[in-house]
Amino acid sequence: IYAGFSKETAKTFIATFEKGSRYYVLFEILFWTGCREGELLALNKSDIDFENNKFIINDHYEIVFV
């Protein structure tokens, strides 16, 4: 579970968002897949296989503060 949240805490947190909203989907993916934030932010539509309910992580997004 993401960020050390228990399964129950994750469910409670996700339930605060409207089901189907972009934040709901974002946190569902983060919590249940183990995907990192930068990996999730770098996903493109072409990385998602909707027919087989899979996605491929092949990039990451990184912010560098100078």
mmCIF file of C-alpha atoms in Angstrom:
data_model
loop_
_atom_site.group_PDB
_atom_site.id
_atom_site.type_symbol
_atom_site.label_atom_id
_atom_site.label_comp_id
_atom_site.label_asym_id
_atom_site.label_seq_id
_atom_site.Cartn_x
_atom_site.Cartn_y
_atom_site.Cartn_z
ATOM 1 C CA ILE A 1 0.000 0.000 0.000
ATOM 2 C CA TYR A 2 1.241 3.465 -0.942
ATOM 3 C CA ALA A 3 3.066 5.648 1.601
ATOM 4 C CA GLY A 4 2.662 3.167 4.425
ATOM 5 C CA PHE A 5 -1.140 3.536 4.502
ATOM 6 C CA SER A 6 -3.115 0.542 5.698
ATOM 7 C CA LYS A 7 -5.713 -0.892 3.328
ATOM 8 C CA GLU A 8 -8.509 0.628 5.439
ATOM 9 C CA THR A 9 -6.858 4.067 5.543
ATOM 10 C CA ALA A 10 -6.331 3.995 1.774
ATOM 11 C CA LYS A 11 -9.992 3.145 1.177
ATOM 12 C CA THR A 12 -11.125 5.936 3.532
ATOM 13 C CA PHE A 13 -8.821 8.463 1.843
ATOM 14 C CA ILE A 14 -9.926 7.517 -1.677
ATOM 15 C CA ALA A 15 -13.594 7.672 -0.630
ATOM 16 C CA THR A 16 -13.193 11.425 0.016
ATOM 17 C CA PHE A 17 -12.981 11.980 -3.746
ATOM 18 C CA GLU A 18 -15.885 11.776 -6.166
ATOM 19 C CA LYS A 19 -15.797 8.338 -7.760
ATOM 20 C CA GLY A 20 -14.462 8.570 -11.292
ATOM 21 C CA SER A 21 -12.856 11.986 -10.785
ATOM 22 C CA ARG A 22 -9.267 12.401 -11.907
ATOM 23 C CA TYR A 23 -8.080 12.487 -8.282
ATOM 24 C CA TYR A 24 -9.987 9.327 -7.444
ATOM 25 C CA VAL A 25 -8.404 7.501 -10.376
ATOM 26 C CA LEU A 26 -4.958 8.948 -9.646
ATOM 27 C CA PHE A 27 -4.922 7.761 -6.042
ATOM 28 C CA GLU A 28 -6.471 4.395 -6.920
ATOM 29 C CA ILE A 29 -3.568 3.751 -9.283
ATOM 30 C CA LEU A 30 -0.964 4.987 -6.784
ATOM 31 C CA PHE A 31 -2.325 2.983 -3.856
ATOM 32 C CA TRP A 32 -3.021 -0.339 -5.523
ATOM 33 C CA THR A 33 -0.232 -0.655 -8.124
ATOM 34 C CA GLY A 34 2.830 0.639 -6.311
ATOM 35 C CA CYS A 35 3.411 3.062 -9.154
ATOM 36 C CA ARG A 36 5.529 6.081 -8.198
ATOM 37 C CA GLU A 37 4.197 9.628 -8.641
ATOM 38 C CA GLY A 38 6.665 10.472 -11.419
ATOM 39 C CA GLU A 39 5.812 7.285 -13.284
ATOM 40 C CA LEU A 40 2.107 8.022 -13.074
ATOM 41 C CA LEU A 41 2.556 11.625 -14.229
ATOM 42 C CA ALA A 42 4.527 10.442 -17.270
ATOM 43 C CA LEU A 43 1.832 8.028 -18.496
ATOM 44 C CA ASN A 44 0.391 8.717 -21.930
ATOM 45 C CA LYS A 45 -2.779 7.330 -23.423
ATOM 46 C CA SER A 46 -0.629 5.107 -25.641
ATOM 47 C CA ASP A 47 0.823 3.449 -22.507
ATOM 48 C CA ILE A 48 -2.613 2.158 -21.484
ATOM 49 C CA ASP A 49 -4.141 -1.057 -22.838
ATOM 50 C CA PHE A 50 -7.845 -0.585 -22.088
ATOM 51 C CA GLU A 51 -8.831 -3.944 -23.598
ATOM 52 C CA ASN A 52 -6.610 -5.925 -21.217
ATOM 53 C CA ASN A 53 -6.747 -3.492 -18.262
ATOM 54 C CA LYS A 54 -2.979 -2.973 -18.226
ATOM 55 C CA PHE A 55 -0.559 -0.118 -18.511
ATOM 56 C CA ILE A 56 3.131 0.011 -19.232
ATOM 57 C CA ILE A 57 5.493 2.296 -17.361
ATOM 58 C CA ASN A 58 8.328 3.267 -19.640
ATOM 59 C CA ASP A 59 9.123 6.804 -18.507
ATOM 60 C CA HIS A 60 9.061 9.083 -15.504
ATOM 61 C CA TYR A 61 8.501 12.751 -14.762
ATOM 62 C CA GLU A 62 10.906 14.557 -12.486
ATOM 63 C CA ILE A 63 11.026 18.080 -11.109
ATOM 64 C CA VAL A 64 14.484 19.375 -10.397
ATOM 65 C CA PHE A 65 14.838 22.457 -8.235
ATOM 66 C CA VAL A 66 17.995 24.463 -8.879
#
